[in-house]
Amino acid sequence: MDNFKLHASTEILFGKGQINQLPEVLSRYGKNVLLAYGSGSIKTFGIYDEVITLLNGFNITEFSDIEPNPHLSSVERGAQLCRDHQIDVILAVGGGSVIDCSKVVAAAAHYPGKAWDLVMDSNKITQALPLVTVLTMAGTGSEMNQWAVITNTENQMKKGTGNWPTMPKTSIVDPTYLYTLPQKQTAAGSADIFSHILENYFKKTPDAFVQDRIAEGILQTVIKYAPIAYKTPDDYSARANLAWASSLALNGLTGSGKGGSWSVHPIEHELSAYYDLTHGIGLAILTPSWMRHILNDQTVSKFTEYAINVWHLPNSVDPFKLANDGINATEYFFKSLGIPMTLHEVGIDTSKFDIMAQRSVELGKLDEAFVPLKVSDVLAILNACA
Ligand code: NZQ
Ligand code: ZN
């Protein structure tokens, strides 16, 4: 196991009715609140009214219309609002996009340079306004980590950043807020949780036994509860288990102590940078192709471990058969959640494969992945799911 530093310091207020603690939580930082949200689902489903009522007595500045796959221009708009209104604390109400945008707003608000600098170099994030979140979508884990992913539409670059100051101070995770998620977003969020775990499970570090057993537990949680939430959106147990799985999947619990780059996320970030694709959908499409591409004599034992421990498939004399059965089970699982399994079905043709492959290798440091990937490898993966 590698050395690591884990600082998962976010206070999680989990469960029904935890929103009532919001005034006390915000009052720790001041009266001037930037209320950040997306295109308005929080208004449609009543969370907005609940928050506004609770925030009686605070000075609220609204920062709305944060888009999925949030843009740099939104970050700049939010940072300007913070400066104009002497904001003390940012309250992000939404999914990963709203929370991610708010993190970089928090860091950019009093940064003398350009906000994009903070995305290109996370070491420049040395301070940030305090951030409190109310989660409405399980998937990214943004509610309990420092990471943020921002798209610069001028150069079509989607890139992750984050540092300890951008870790949310408190996140309110009420599973009932997830009841209104459309089936597509429930599926996408579940695929995202699944992928976060896989990215760390398939790493070179040999002896991270405890991380991998936790990882297998989270994968089984998603396998059990995603279909229930998909069919019965207001099933509290399903939403609660997926929400907590979301936070645990990317708060350092399973990734700490395991070095190396991720594999599928850097490729997906190119898809959503160029085509504004829903993140989890892109991950689900790419994952089986990536798995088949990297299956070889060196990796087969990790795949058989995955097939047996996660999918409970019977051991087989042919390890490659077992490995492929595990990969097929993964693909079938995503399909059962209504996710298309080809890029063509989500409107992506082959015309930008070259540039997307080049950028993912470069930005994602794919030469340091579980199985190092060159541009030609990424092209093969993309073509296999075209
Ligand atoms: O715009 P609003 O009104 O918020 O509607 C959203 C949006 O249309 C809607 N939604 C959210 N909660 C809802 C709801 N609709 C009905 N009921 C609810 N309760 O769902 C749509 C998608 O929301 P979004 O926030 O974009 O989804 P998600 O949470 O998947 O976030 C995706 C972004 O996070 C990044 C992705 O790249 C993408 O930009 N990621 C962030 C990570 C992190 N911070 O650690 C890691 C991830 O790997 C990922 O890259
Ligand atoms: Zn993700």
Short mmCIF file of N, CA and C in Angstrom, two decimals, residues 94-194:
data_model
loop_
_atom_site.label_atom_id
_atom_site.label_comp_id
_atom_site.label_asym_id
_atom_site.label_seq_id
_atom_site.Cartn_x
_atom_site.Cartn_y
_atom_site.Cartn_z
N GLY A 94 -27.86 21.22 -5.24
CA GLY A 94 -27.94 20.55 -6.53
C GLY A 94 -27.08 19.31 -6.59
N GLY A 95 -26.75 18.93 -7.82
CA GLY A 95 -25.90 17.77 -8.05
C GLY A 95 -24.44 18.17 -8.20
N GLY A 96 -23.67 17.30 -8.82
CA GLY A 96 -22.24 17.55 -8.95
C GLY A 96 -21.92 18.83 -9.70
N SER A 97 -22.72 19.15 -10.69
CA SER A 97 -22.39 20.33 -11.49
C SER A 97 -22.48 21.61 -10.66
N VAL A 98 -23.56 21.73 -9.88
CA VAL A 98 -23.72 22.93 -9.05
C VAL A 98 -22.64 22.97 -7.97
N ILE A 99 -22.37 21.83 -7.38
CA ILE A 99 -21.38 21.80 -6.30
C ILE A 99 -19.98 22.08 -6.85
N ASP A 100 -19.65 21.46 -7.98
CA ASP A 100 -18.32 21.68 -8.57
C ASP A 100 -18.11 23.14 -8.93
N CYS A 101 -19.12 23.71 -9.58
CA CYS A 101 -19.00 25.12 -9.97
C CYS A 101 -18.79 25.98 -8.72
N SER A 102 -19.56 25.68 -7.67
CA SER A 102 -19.47 26.47 -6.43
C SER A 102 -18.09 26.36 -5.79
N LYS A 103 -17.46 25.19 -5.92
CA LYS A 103 -16.12 25.03 -5.33
C LYS A 103 -15.12 25.99 -5.99
N VAL A 104 -15.19 26.05 -7.31
CA VAL A 104 -14.20 26.92 -7.98
C VAL A 104 -14.58 28.39 -7.80
N VAL A 105 -15.88 28.67 -7.70
CA VAL A 105 -16.30 30.04 -7.34
C VAL A 105 -15.70 30.40 -5.98
N ALA A 106 -15.81 29.47 -5.04
CA ALA A 106 -15.29 29.73 -3.68
C ALA A 106 -13.81 30.06 -3.71
N ALA A 107 -13.07 29.35 -4.57
CA ALA A 107 -11.62 29.57 -4.65
C ALA A 107 -11.29 30.83 -5.45
N ALA A 108 -12.13 31.12 -6.45
CA ALA A 108 -11.83 32.24 -7.35
C ALA A 108 -12.27 33.59 -6.78
N ALA A 109 -13.17 33.56 -5.81
CA ALA A 109 -13.79 34.81 -5.32
C ALA A 109 -12.74 35.85 -4.93
N HIS A 110 -11.70 35.43 -4.25
CA HIS A 110 -10.69 36.39 -3.80
C HIS A 110 -9.31 36.07 -4.36
N TYR A 111 -9.32 35.37 -5.49
CA TYR A 111 -8.05 35.06 -6.16
C TYR A 111 -7.74 36.19 -7.14
N PRO A 112 -6.52 36.74 -7.09
CA PRO A 112 -6.23 37.91 -7.93
C PRO A 112 -6.11 37.61 -9.43
N GLY A 113 -5.86 36.35 -9.79
CA GLY A 113 -5.69 36.02 -11.21
C GLY A 113 -6.98 35.53 -11.84
N LYS A 114 -6.82 34.79 -12.94
CA LYS A 114 -7.98 34.27 -13.66
C LYS A 114 -8.46 32.95 -13.04
N ALA A 115 -9.78 32.78 -13.05
CA ALA A 115 -10.35 31.55 -12.47
C ALA A 115 -9.81 30.30 -13.17
N TRP A 116 -9.58 30.38 -14.49
CA TRP A 116 -9.08 29.21 -15.23
C TRP A 116 -7.72 28.74 -14.72
N ASP A 117 -6.91 29.70 -14.20
CA ASP A 117 -5.61 29.31 -13.62
C ASP A 117 -5.81 28.27 -12.51
N LEU A 118 -6.89 28.42 -11.76
CA LEU A 118 -7.14 27.51 -10.62
C LEU A 118 -7.54 26.12 -11.10
N VAL A 119 -8.08 26.08 -12.32
CA VAL A 119 -8.44 24.77 -12.90
C VAL A 119 -7.18 24.12 -13.48
N MET A 120 -6.37 24.92 -14.14
CA MET A 120 -5.16 24.36 -14.76
C MET A 120 -4.11 23.94 -13.73
N ASP A 121 -4.11 24.64 -12.58
CA ASP A 121 -3.10 24.32 -11.56
C ASP A 121 -3.76 24.33 -10.18
N SER A 122 -4.09 23.15 -9.69
CA SER A 122 -4.82 23.08 -8.41
C SER A 122 -3.97 23.57 -7.24
N ASN A 123 -2.64 23.63 -7.41
CA ASN A 123 -1.79 24.15 -6.32
C ASN A 123 -2.04 25.62 -6.07
N LYS A 124 -2.65 26.29 -7.04
CA LYS A 124 -2.95 27.72 -6.85
C LYS A 124 -4.17 27.92 -5.95
N ILE A 125 -4.88 26.85 -5.64
CA ILE A 125 -6.03 26.97 -4.72
C ILE A 125 -5.49 26.89 -3.30
N THR A 126 -5.26 28.05 -2.72
CA THR A 126 -4.70 28.06 -1.36
C THR A 126 -5.73 28.53 -0.33
N GLN A 127 -6.80 29.14 -0.78
CA GLN A 127 -7.88 29.52 0.13
C GLN A 127 -9.18 29.55 -0.66
N ALA A 128 -10.30 29.44 0.08
CA ALA A 128 -11.61 29.46 -0.58
C ALA A 128 -12.65 29.89 0.44
N LEU A 129 -13.74 30.47 -0.05
CA LEU A 129 -14.86 30.77 0.85
C LEU A 129 -15.43 29.44 1.35
N PRO A 130 -16.01 29.42 2.55
CA PRO A 130 -16.62 28.17 3.02
C PRO A 130 -17.79 27.76 2.14
N LEU A 131 -17.91 26.45 1.92
CA LEU A 131 -18.96 25.91 1.05
C LEU A 131 -19.80 24.90 1.85
N VAL A 132 -21.12 25.11 1.76
CA VAL A 132 -22.08 24.18 2.36
C VAL A 132 -22.93 23.65 1.21
N THR A 133 -23.23 22.35 1.19
CA THR A 133 -24.00 21.81 0.08
C THR A 133 -25.27 21.10 0.57
N VAL A 134 -26.27 21.14 -0.31
CA VAL A 134 -27.48 20.31 -0.13
C VAL A 134 -27.56 19.46 -1.38
N LEU A 135 -27.36 18.16 -1.22
CA LEU A 135 -27.24 17.26 -2.38
C LEU A 135 -28.61 16.87 -2.94
N THR A 136 -28.75 16.95 -4.27
CA THR A 136 -30.02 16.51 -4.89
C THR A 136 -29.80 15.38 -5.88
N MET A 137 -28.57 14.95 -6.06
CA MET A 137 -28.30 13.87 -7.01
C MET A 137 -27.09 13.06 -6.52
N ALA A 138 -27.27 11.75 -6.39
CA ALA A 138 -26.16 10.90 -5.95
C ALA A 138 -25.35 10.44 -7.15
N GLY A 139 -24.04 10.53 -7.07
CA GLY A 139 -23.22 10.06 -8.18
C GLY A 139 -21.78 10.53 -8.08
N THR A 140 -21.59 11.84 -8.14
CA THR A 140 -20.21 12.34 -8.27
C THR A 140 -19.39 12.21 -6.99
N GLY A 141 -20.06 12.25 -5.84
CA GLY A 141 -19.33 12.28 -4.58
C GLY A 141 -18.79 13.67 -4.25
N SER A 142 -19.17 14.64 -5.06
CA SER A 142 -18.66 16.01 -4.88
C SER A 142 -19.00 16.57 -3.50
N GLU A 143 -20.07 16.02 -2.90
CA GLU A 143 -20.50 16.51 -1.58
C GLU A 143 -19.48 16.20 -0.49
N MET A 144 -18.54 15.28 -0.77
CA MET A 144 -17.59 14.91 0.29
C MET A 144 -16.16 14.82 -0.24
N ASN A 145 -15.87 15.62 -1.26
CA ASN A 145 -14.48 15.66 -1.71
C ASN A 145 -14.14 17.08 -2.19
N GLN A 146 -12.89 17.27 -2.49
CA GLN A 146 -12.44 18.62 -2.87
C GLN A 146 -12.48 18.85 -4.38
N TRP A 147 -12.86 17.82 -5.15
CA TRP A 147 -12.71 17.89 -6.60
C TRP A 147 -13.80 18.67 -7.29
N ALA A 148 -13.45 19.27 -8.41
CA ALA A 148 -14.42 20.00 -9.23
C ALA A 148 -13.99 19.84 -10.68
N VAL A 149 -14.96 19.70 -11.57
CA VAL A 149 -14.64 19.53 -12.99
C VAL A 149 -15.33 20.66 -13.76
N ILE A 150 -14.52 21.41 -14.50
CA ILE A 150 -15.02 22.63 -15.16
C ILE A 150 -14.70 22.56 -16.66
N THR A 151 -15.65 23.06 -17.46
CA THR A 151 -15.45 23.08 -18.91
C THR A 151 -15.19 24.51 -19.39
N ASN A 152 -14.10 24.66 -20.16
CA ASN A 152 -13.81 25.94 -20.80
C ASN A 152 -14.31 25.84 -22.24
N THR A 153 -15.40 26.52 -22.54
CA THR A 153 -16.00 26.36 -23.88
C THR A 153 -15.16 27.05 -24.96
N GLU A 154 -14.23 27.90 -24.55
CA GLU A 154 -13.39 28.57 -25.57
C GLU A 154 -12.40 27.60 -26.21
N ASN A 155 -11.87 26.69 -25.39
CA ASN A 155 -10.92 25.72 -25.97
C ASN A 155 -11.41 24.28 -25.83
N GLN A 156 -12.71 24.14 -25.48
CA GLN A 156 -13.35 22.82 -25.39
C GLN A 156 -12.61 21.90 -24.41
N MET A 157 -12.07 22.47 -23.37
CA MET A 157 -11.31 21.66 -22.43
C MET A 157 -12.11 21.45 -21.15
N LYS A 158 -12.29 20.19 -20.77
CA LYS A 158 -12.96 19.87 -19.51
C LYS A 158 -11.91 19.29 -18.58
N LYS A 159 -11.73 19.92 -17.41
CA LYS A 159 -10.61 19.51 -16.58
C LYS A 159 -10.99 19.53 -15.10
N GLY A 160 -10.41 18.61 -14.37
CA GLY A 160 -10.64 18.56 -12.94
C GLY A 160 -9.61 19.38 -12.18
N THR A 161 -10.03 19.88 -11.01
CA THR A 161 -9.11 20.59 -10.13
C THR A 161 -9.59 20.33 -8.69
N GLY A 162 -9.01 21.02 -7.74
CA GLY A 162 -9.46 20.87 -6.36
C GLY A 162 -8.28 20.75 -5.41
N ASN A 163 -8.50 21.25 -4.21
CA ASN A 163 -7.47 21.20 -3.18
C ASN A 163 -8.19 21.25 -1.83
N TRP A 164 -7.47 21.10 -0.75
CA TRP A 164 -8.17 20.99 0.54
C TRP A 164 -9.13 22.14 0.80
N PRO A 165 -8.82 23.40 0.44
CA PRO A 165 -9.79 24.47 0.75
C PRO A 165 -11.14 24.32 0.05
N THR A 166 -11.21 23.55 -1.04
CA THR A 166 -12.50 23.43 -1.74
C THR A 166 -13.36 22.26 -1.22
N MET A 167 -12.91 21.62 -0.19
CA MET A 167 -13.72 20.55 0.44
C MET A 167 -14.94 21.20 1.11
N PRO A 168 -16.17 20.72 0.85
CA PRO A 168 -17.33 21.32 1.53
C PRO A 168 -17.18 21.22 3.05
N LYS A 169 -17.61 22.27 3.73
CA LYS A 169 -17.55 22.23 5.21
C LYS A 169 -18.62 21.29 5.74
N THR A 170 -19.82 21.41 5.18
CA THR A 170 -20.94 20.56 5.60
C THR A 170 -21.73 20.18 4.36
N SER A 171 -22.21 18.94 4.29
CA SER A 171 -23.13 18.54 3.23
C SER A 171 -24.36 17.91 3.85
N ILE A 172 -25.51 18.41 3.42
CA ILE A 172 -26.78 17.84 3.88
C ILE A 172 -27.22 16.84 2.83
N VAL A 173 -27.34 15.59 3.23
CA VAL A 173 -27.69 14.51 2.30
C VAL A 173 -29.01 13.91 2.77
N ASP A 174 -30.10 14.38 2.17
CA ASP A 174 -31.43 13.87 2.50
C ASP A 174 -31.90 13.01 1.33
N PRO A 175 -31.95 11.68 1.52
CA PRO A 175 -32.29 10.79 0.39
C PRO A 175 -33.63 11.11 -0.24
N THR A 176 -34.55 11.75 0.49
CA THR A 176 -35.86 12.06 -0.11
C THR A 176 -35.73 13.11 -1.21
N TYR A 177 -34.64 13.89 -1.19
CA TYR A 177 -34.45 14.88 -2.26
C TYR A 177 -34.09 14.22 -3.60
N LEU A 178 -33.77 12.94 -3.54
CA LEU A 178 -33.41 12.24 -4.78
C LEU A 178 -34.62 11.59 -5.45
N TYR A 179 -35.78 11.63 -4.78
CA TYR A 179 -36.97 10.95 -5.32
C TYR A 179 -37.36 11.49 -6.70
N THR A 180 -37.08 12.76 -6.95
CA THR A 180 -37.57 13.39 -8.19
C THR A 180 -36.62 13.21 -9.37
N LEU A 181 -35.51 12.55 -9.13
CA LEU A 181 -34.55 12.37 -10.24
C LEU A 181 -35.18 11.56 -11.37
N PRO A 182 -35.05 12.02 -12.62
CA PRO A 182 -35.52 11.20 -13.74
C PRO A 182 -34.73 9.89 -13.80
N GLN A 183 -35.33 8.87 -14.40
CA GLN A 183 -34.65 7.56 -14.48
C GLN A 183 -33.26 7.67 -15.08
N LYS A 184 -33.14 8.51 -16.10
CA LYS A 184 -31.83 8.64 -16.77
C LYS A 184 -30.76 9.13 -15.79
N GLN A 185 -31.12 10.09 -14.93
CA GLN A 185 -30.13 10.61 -14.00
C GLN A 185 -29.83 9.61 -12.88
N THR A 186 -30.85 8.84 -12.48
CA THR A 186 -30.61 7.79 -11.47
C THR A 186 -29.62 6.77 -12.04
N ALA A 187 -29.83 6.41 -13.30
CA ALA A 187 -28.92 5.45 -13.94
C ALA A 187 -27.53 6.05 -14.09
N ALA A 188 -27.46 7.29 -14.53
CA ALA A 188 -26.16 7.93 -14.76
C ALA A 188 -25.39 8.08 -13.45
N GLY A 189 -26.08 8.49 -12.40
CA GLY A 189 -25.43 8.67 -11.10
C GLY A 189 -24.91 7.32 -10.58
N SER A 190 -25.70 6.28 -10.77
CA SER A 190 -25.29 4.95 -10.30
C SER A 190 -24.06 4.47 -11.07
N ALA A 191 -24.05 4.71 -12.38
CA ALA A 191 -22.89 4.33 -13.19
C ALA A 191 -21.66 5.13 -12.76
N ASP A 192 -21.87 6.36 -12.36
CA ASP A 192 -20.74 7.19 -11.92
C ASP A 192 -20.13 6.64 -10.63
N ILE A 193 -21.00 6.30 -9.67
CA ILE A 193 -20.50 5.70 -8.41
C ILE A 193 -19.69 4.44 -8.74
N PHE A 194 -20.30 3.60 -9.60
CA PHE A 194 -19.67 2.33 -9.98
C PHE A 194 -18.29 2.58 -10.57
#
